[in-house]
């Protein structure tokens, strides 16, 4: 396939197929502000290495990025402190739900990976400690990479997350007791909830993830991560990026991916393109039903995969 492939026909075919899906799942309701999202919405975008974007459906509609942001905070911290981060957080699938507390005590407050909530809290604490404004730094990065200065935090979602954030607070305090969260827990939680509540479209997030397809190179040509670090982030996405269903996602889609409970999923074809798909209906593991199906169809129809 040529490098300047027009992805529109394949996206249109996928959108048509998604329209016939019998069950689209249900929006997350443990964060009340997300519960009213319409599972009928569907958007998908593919960005090539030069920043050309092809899209279908609701690809320009902003949605709650949620855990997708964990990829970007991980990259920002790796860029700042490199290998030292891995003393605080592992890189193995957890085999437990994303907000589980059980493993943390057995494993001395070291979360299994940066994409479960405990691991993401450690990463955000590092970003806050190293730079002083974790959520602000993340937002600036996403604005720069997407070329969209209008990206913003949805304060209603922040309030909803804070009001229902006891479990994340428990995780953060517990890790603080092991010295694995070093800044003040209330500050960490505020930045974590703001981080999760950033709204962006499929177009924005496909563009923002471009550095992972360009082996660490940002949209402006500067380097964020070494080639090796970009490979590491992609590898952790493949093994841990889609909750407790990463094996099934790798089997069906064959790409590094990261999902969020807002119904979005980003995926990377290293050296080729990045994708973002959004549909708010989730399966029981927390992944977008239409999103996983659409990515499965994309890699099947195009033959693009890491395998
Ligand atoms: N803000 C959500 C939480 O902390 C993020 C969960 C997710 O998207 O996986 O529970």
GROMACS .gro file of C-alpha atoms and ligand atoms in nm:
model
  317
    1UNK     CA    1   0.000   0.000   0.000
    2UNK     CA    2   0.123   0.349  -0.080
    3UNK     CA    3   0.218   0.583   0.205
    4UNK     CA    4  -0.032   0.848   0.090
    5UNK     CA    5  -0.328   0.614   0.098
    6UNK     CA    6  -0.672   0.777   0.106
    7UNK     CA    7  -0.838   0.618   0.409
    8UNK     CA    8  -1.182   0.767   0.343
    9UNK     CA    9  -1.336   0.471   0.154
   10UNK     CA   10  -1.237   0.228   0.428
   11UNK     CA   11  -1.366   0.463   0.699
   12UNK     CA   12  -1.697   0.501   0.517
   13UNK     CA   13  -1.733   0.125   0.486
   14UNK     CA   14  -1.662   0.083   0.859
   15UNK     CA   15  -1.915   0.353   0.955
   16UNK     CA   16  -2.178   0.176   0.748
   17UNK     CA   17  -2.104  -0.155   0.917
   18UNK     CA   18  -2.110   0.005   1.263
   19UNK     CA   19  -2.458   0.140   1.181
   20UNK     CA   20  -2.586  -0.219   1.175
   21UNK     CA   21  -2.434  -0.329   1.508
   22UNK     CA   22  -2.717  -0.477   1.718
   23UNK     CA   23  -2.571  -0.376   2.057
   24UNK     CA   24  -2.356  -0.069   2.121
   25UNK     CA   25  -2.311  -0.116   2.497
   26UNK     CA   26  -2.382   0.143   2.766
   27UNK     CA   27  -2.209   0.468   2.863
   28UNK     CA   28  -2.010   0.472   3.188
   29UNK     CA   29  -2.238   0.574   3.471
   30UNK     CA   30  -2.006   0.569   3.771
   31UNK     CA   31  -1.912   0.925   3.671
   32UNK     CA   32  -2.263   1.076   3.647
   33UNK     CA   33  -2.158   1.349   3.401
   34UNK     CA   34  -2.066   1.080   3.146
   35UNK     CA   35  -2.386   0.876   3.183
   36UNK     CA   36  -2.598   1.085   2.946
   37UNK     CA   37  -2.371   1.033   2.641
   38UNK     CA   38  -2.556   0.889   2.341
   39UNK     CA   39  -2.431   0.538   2.244
   40UNK     CA   40  -2.556   0.609   1.891
   41UNK     CA   41  -2.270   0.853   1.831
   42UNK     CA   42  -1.973   0.723   1.630
   43UNK     CA   43  -1.666   0.893   1.490
   44UNK     CA   44  -1.333   0.773   1.360
   45UNK     CA   45  -1.020   0.951   1.235
   46UNK     CA   46  -0.689   0.840   1.087
   47UNK     CA   47  -0.391   1.077   1.086
   48UNK     CA   48  -0.092   1.003   0.867
   49UNK     CA   49   0.266   1.090   0.961
   50UNK     CA   50   0.244   1.432   0.794
   51UNK     CA   51  -0.066   1.529   0.988
   52UNK     CA   52  -0.324   1.471   0.713
   53UNK     CA   53  -0.643   1.352   0.878
   54UNK     CA   54  -0.923   1.143   0.729
   55UNK     CA   55  -1.245   1.111   0.925
   56UNK     CA   56  -1.598   0.980   0.927
   57UNK     CA   57  -1.911   1.036   1.137
   58UNK     CA   58  -1.865   1.240   1.456
   59UNK     CA   59  -1.486   1.266   1.412
   60UNK     CA   60  -1.483   1.636   1.496
   61UNK     CA   61  -1.708   1.615   1.803
   62UNK     CA   62  -1.524   1.665   2.135
   63UNK     CA   63  -1.572   1.391   2.394
   64UNK     CA   64  -1.428   1.316   2.739
   65UNK     CA   65  -1.077   1.180   2.679
   66UNK     CA   66  -1.056   1.012   3.023
   67UNK     CA   67  -0.790   0.739   3.038
   68UNK     CA   68  -0.661   0.810   2.689
   69UNK     CA   69  -0.477   1.099   2.857
   70UNK     CA   70  -0.270   0.845   3.052
   71UNK     CA   71  -0.064   0.777   2.740
   72UNK     CA   72   0.034   1.142   2.712
   73UNK     CA   73   0.123   1.192   3.078
   74UNK     CA   74   0.334   0.876   3.061
   75UNK     CA   75   0.519   1.013   2.758
   76UNK     CA   76   0.575   1.352   2.926
   77UNK     CA   77   0.720   1.190   3.240
   78UNK     CA   78   0.941   0.950   3.043
   79UNK     CA   79   1.070   1.250   2.850
   80UNK     CA   80   1.162   1.420   3.179
   81UNK     CA   81   1.301   1.141   3.395
   82UNK     CA   82   1.335   0.834   3.174
   83UNK     CA   83   1.396   0.496   3.336
   84UNK     CA   84   1.360   0.626   3.694
   85UNK     CA   85   0.983   0.616   3.653
   86UNK     CA   86   0.989   0.237   3.632
   87UNK     CA   87   1.105   0.216   3.997
   88UNK     CA   88   0.760   0.351   4.090
   89UNK     CA   89   0.531   0.175   3.844
   90UNK     CA   90   0.547  -0.162   3.669
   91UNK     CA   91   0.469  -0.259   3.312
   92UNK     CA   92   0.274  -0.580   3.340
   93UNK     CA   93  -0.096  -0.632   3.277
   94UNK     CA   94  -0.281  -0.628   3.608
   95UNK     CA   95  -0.547  -0.891   3.544
   96UNK     CA   96  -0.770  -0.677   3.768
   97UNK     CA   97  -1.020  -0.398   3.699
   98UNK     CA   98  -0.865  -0.056   3.629
   99UNK     CA   99  -0.967   0.091   3.965
  100UNK     CA  100  -0.884  -0.212   4.181
  101UNK     CA  101  -0.709  -0.176   4.518
  102UNK     CA  102  -0.629  -0.539   4.596
  103UNK     CA  103  -0.291  -0.583   4.426
  104UNK     CA  104  -0.143  -0.265   4.572
  105UNK     CA  105  -0.095  -0.397   4.924
  106UNK     CA  106   0.067  -0.723   4.814
  107UNK     CA  107   0.298  -0.528   4.587
  108UNK     CA  108   0.403  -0.257   4.834
  109UNK     CA  109   0.224   0.034   4.674
  110UNK     CA  110   0.382  -0.016   4.328
  111UNK     CA  111   0.104  -0.031   4.068
  112UNK     CA  112   0.125  -0.293   3.797
  113UNK     CA  113   0.127  -0.049   3.504
  114UNK     CA  114   0.081   0.320   3.418
  115UNK     CA  115  -0.264   0.272   3.264
  116UNK     CA  116  -0.462   0.139   3.560
  117UNK     CA  117  -0.580   0.424   3.782
  118UNK     CA  118  -0.319   0.362   4.053
  119UNK     CA  119  -0.037   0.371   3.796
  120UNK     CA  120  -0.175   0.680   3.628
  121UNK     CA  121  -0.195   0.856   3.964
  122UNK     CA  122   0.175   0.783   4.022
  123UNK     CA  123   0.259   0.918   3.676
  124UNK     CA  124   0.056   1.236   3.732
  125UNK     CA  125   0.221   1.281   4.073
  126UNK     CA  126   0.561   1.258   3.901
  127UNK     CA  127   0.455   1.510   3.635
  128UNK     CA  128   0.330   1.744   3.908
  129UNK     CA  129   0.647   1.702   4.113
  130UNK     CA  130   0.879   1.752   3.816
  131UNK     CA  131   0.694   2.036   3.641
  132UNK     CA  132   0.452   2.193   3.890
  133UNK     CA  133   0.137   2.193   3.672
  134UNK     CA  134   0.057   1.841   3.551
  135UNK     CA  135  -0.287   1.908   3.400
  136UNK     CA  136  -0.176   2.239   3.248
  137UNK     CA  137   0.132   2.085   3.093
  138UNK     CA  138  -0.072   1.801   2.948
  139UNK     CA  139  -0.328   2.042   2.803
  140UNK     CA  140  -0.054   2.255   2.642
  141UNK     CA  141   0.102   1.944   2.492
  142UNK     CA  142  -0.230   1.822   2.349
  143UNK     CA  143  -0.307   2.168   2.209
  144UNK     CA  144   0.033   2.188   2.042
  145UNK     CA  145   0.026   1.837   1.892
  146UNK     CA  146  -0.335   1.859   1.771
  147UNK     CA  147  -0.296   2.216   1.646
  148UNK     CA  148  -0.619   2.296   1.833
  149UNK     CA  149  -0.575   2.579   2.086
  150UNK     CA  150  -0.943   2.539   2.183
  151UNK     CA  151  -0.893   2.211   2.371
  152UNK     CA  152  -1.015   2.253   2.729
  153UNK     CA  153  -1.110   2.082   3.052
  154UNK     CA  154  -1.483   2.025   3.109
  155UNK     CA  155  -1.533   2.161   3.460
  156UNK     CA  156  -1.869   1.987   3.502
  157UNK     CA  157  -1.697   1.651   3.450
  158UNK     CA  158  -1.420   1.753   3.695
  159UNK     CA  159  -1.684   1.827   3.958
  160UNK     CA  160  -1.860   1.497   3.889
  161UNK     CA  161  -1.533   1.301   3.914
  162UNK     CA  162  -1.437   1.478   4.237
  163UNK     CA  163  -1.777   1.415   4.391
  164UNK     CA  164  -1.750   1.043   4.309
  165UNK     CA  165  -1.374   1.010   4.348
  166UNK     CA  166  -1.346   0.816   4.674
  167UNK     CA  167  -1.181   0.518   4.512
  168UNK     CA  168  -0.916   0.726   4.337
  169UNK     CA  169  -0.860   0.913   4.664
  170UNK     CA  170  -0.817   0.580   4.844
  171UNK     CA  171  -0.563   0.463   4.584
  172UNK     CA  172  -0.364   0.787   4.610
  173UNK     CA  173  -0.359   0.791   4.993
  174UNK     CA  174  -0.264   0.425   5.004
  175UNK     CA  175   0.032   0.480   4.770
  176UNK     CA  176   0.131   0.789   4.967
  177UNK     CA  177   0.159   0.563   5.273
  178UNK     CA  178   0.427   0.368   5.084
  179UNK     CA  179   0.603   0.688   4.973
  180UNK     CA  180   0.509   0.623   4.611
  181UNK     CA  181   0.304   0.942   4.588
  182UNK     CA  182   0.522   1.227   4.708
  183UNK     CA  183   0.317   1.543   4.650
  184UNK     CA  184   0.002   1.639   4.845
  185UNK     CA  185  -0.281   1.398   4.762
  186UNK     CA  186  -0.551   1.669   4.719
  187UNK     CA  187  -0.333   1.846   4.461
  188UNK     CA  188  -0.269   1.519   4.280
  189UNK     CA  189  -0.640   1.436   4.268
  190UNK     CA  190  -0.728   1.779   4.137
  191UNK     CA  191  -0.478   1.745   3.852
  192UNK     CA  192  -0.579   1.384   3.781
  193UNK     CA  193  -0.950   1.473   3.757
  194UNK     CA  194  -0.871   1.773   3.535
  195UNK     CA  195  -0.651   1.553   3.318
  196UNK     CA  196  -0.928   1.293   3.271
  197UNK     CA  197  -1.187   1.565   3.197
  198UNK     CA  198  -1.009   1.713   2.896
  199UNK     CA  199  -1.237   1.708   2.594
  200UNK     CA  200  -1.099   1.642   2.248
  201UNK     CA  201  -1.225   1.499   1.920
  202UNK     CA  202  -1.108   1.195   1.726
  203UNK     CA  203  -0.925   1.435   1.493
  204UNK     CA  204  -0.747   1.605   1.787
  205UNK     CA  205  -0.643   1.281   1.956
  206UNK     CA  206  -0.531   1.104   1.638
  207UNK     CA  207  -0.305   1.404   1.568
  208UNK     CA  208  -0.186   1.430   1.929
  209UNK     CA  209  -0.076   1.065   1.930
  210UNK     CA  210   0.129   1.118   1.613
  211UNK     CA  211   0.463   1.117   1.797
  212UNK     CA  212   0.404   0.748   1.875
  213UNK     CA  213   0.383   0.664   1.504
  214UNK     CA  214   0.680   0.894   1.428
  215UNK     CA  215   0.905   0.708   1.673
  216UNK     CA  216   0.907   0.991   1.929
  217UNK     CA  217   0.905   1.297   1.700
  218UNK     CA  218   0.654   1.574   1.778
  219UNK     CA  219   0.439   1.757   1.523
  220UNK     CA  220   0.691   2.043   1.502
  221UNK     CA  221   0.978   1.803   1.423
  222UNK     CA  222   1.139   1.818   1.768
  223UNK     CA  223   1.199   1.500   1.963
  224UNK     CA  224   0.989   1.415   2.270
  225UNK     CA  225   1.096   1.054   2.322
  226UNK     CA  226   1.387   0.847   2.198
  227UNK     CA  227   1.297   0.585   1.941
  228UNK     CA  228   1.336   0.325   2.211
  229UNK     CA  229   1.106   0.510   2.455
  230UNK     CA  230   0.838   0.545   2.185
  231UNK     CA  231   0.862   0.170   2.132
  232UNK     CA  232   0.823   0.119   2.509
  233UNK     CA  233   0.508   0.332   2.530
  234UNK     CA  234   0.357   0.148   2.233
  235UNK     CA  235   0.445  -0.186   2.394
  236UNK     CA  236   0.277  -0.092   2.723
  237UNK     CA  237  -0.030   0.023   2.527
  238UNK     CA  238  -0.045  -0.312   2.351
  239UNK     CA  239  -0.016  -0.516   2.671
  240UNK     CA  240  -0.205  -0.293   2.919
  241UNK     CA  241  -0.396  -0.024   2.725
  242UNK     CA  242  -0.746  -0.165   2.708
  243UNK     CA  243  -0.826  -0.257   3.068
  244UNK     CA  244  -0.872  -0.622   3.145
  245UNK     CA  245  -0.925  -0.702   2.777
  246UNK     CA  246  -0.581  -0.620   2.635
  247UNK     CA  247  -0.532  -0.978   2.517
  248UNK     CA  248  -0.858  -0.976   2.328
  249UNK     CA  249  -0.784  -0.630   2.185
  250UNK     CA  250  -0.440  -0.746   2.063
  251UNK     CA  251  -0.601  -1.055   1.912
  252UNK     CA  252  -0.874  -0.863   1.732
  253UNK     CA  253  -0.701  -0.537   1.642
  254UNK     CA  254  -0.328  -0.612   1.650
  255UNK     CA  255  -0.223  -0.257   1.738
  256UNK     CA  256  -0.109  -0.067   2.048
  257UNK     CA  257  -0.423   0.103   2.179
  258UNK     CA  258  -0.553   0.296   2.479
  259UNK     CA  259  -0.918   0.329   2.569
  260UNK     CA  260  -1.106   0.558   2.807
  261UNK     CA  261  -1.442   0.532   2.977
  262UNK     CA  262  -1.564   0.828   2.768
  263UNK     CA  263  -1.580   0.575   2.482
  264UNK     CA  264  -1.268   0.683   2.294
  265UNK     CA  265  -0.978   0.461   2.185
  266UNK     CA  266  -0.650   0.569   2.027
  267UNK     CA  267  -0.437   0.322   1.830
  268UNK     CA  268  -0.098   0.342   1.662
  269UNK     CA  269   0.045   0.188   1.347
  270UNK     CA  270   0.415   0.269   1.410
  271UNK     CA  271   0.581   0.429   1.110
  272UNK     CA  272   0.250   0.475   0.936
  273UNK     CA  273  -0.049   0.642   1.106
  274UNK     CA  274  -0.251   0.694   1.424
  275UNK     CA  275  -0.622   0.637   1.478
  276UNK     CA  276  -0.887   0.754   1.717
  277UNK     CA  277  -1.238   0.617   1.737
  278UNK     CA  278  -1.523   0.725   1.963
  279UNK     CA  279  -1.858   0.579   2.055
  280UNK     CA  280  -1.976   0.610   2.418
  281UNK     CA  281  -2.135   0.266   2.464
  282UNK     CA  282  -1.897   0.042   2.662
  283UNK     CA  283  -1.869  -0.332   2.708
  284UNK     CA  284  -1.843  -0.484   3.055
  285UNK     CA  285  -1.468  -0.429   3.066
  286UNK     CA  286  -1.497  -0.058   2.988
  287UNK     CA  287  -1.401  -0.053   2.619
  288UNK     CA  288  -1.618   0.107   2.351
  289UNK     CA  289  -1.814  -0.168   2.174
  290UNK     CA  290  -1.831   0.013   1.840
  291UNK     CA  291  -1.475   0.144   1.887
  292UNK     CA  292  -1.314  -0.198   1.921
  293UNK     CA  293  -1.524  -0.332   1.633
  294UNK     CA  294  -1.424  -0.041   1.411
  295UNK     CA  295  -1.052  -0.086   1.483
  296UNK     CA  296  -1.085  -0.461   1.426
  297UNK     CA  297  -1.244  -0.390   1.087
  298UNK     CA  298  -0.980  -0.128   1.002
  299UNK     CA  299  -0.684  -0.361   1.050
  300UNK     CA  300  -0.867  -0.645   0.875
  301UNK     CA  301  -0.964  -0.435   0.573
  302UNK     CA  302  -0.630  -0.253   0.535
  303UNK     CA  303  -0.389  -0.524   0.651
  304UNK     CA  304  -0.219  -0.258   0.869
  305UNK     CA  305  -0.107  -0.406   1.202
  306UNK     CA  306   0.210  -0.459   1.402
  307UNK     CA  307   0.192  -0.833   1.332
  308LIG     N1  308  -1.152   0.941   3.536
  308LIG     C1  309  -1.171   0.800   3.529
  308LIG     C2  310  -1.141   0.738   3.665
  308LIG     O1  311  -1.046   0.776   3.724
  308LIG     C3  312  -1.083   0.743   3.422
  308LIG     C4  313  -1.113   0.599   3.399
  308LIG     C5  314  -1.087   0.552   3.260
  308LIG     O2  315  -1.112   0.617   3.159
  308LIG     O3  316  -1.039   0.436   3.254
  308LIG     O4  317  -1.210   0.654   3.715
   0.00000   0.00000   0.00000
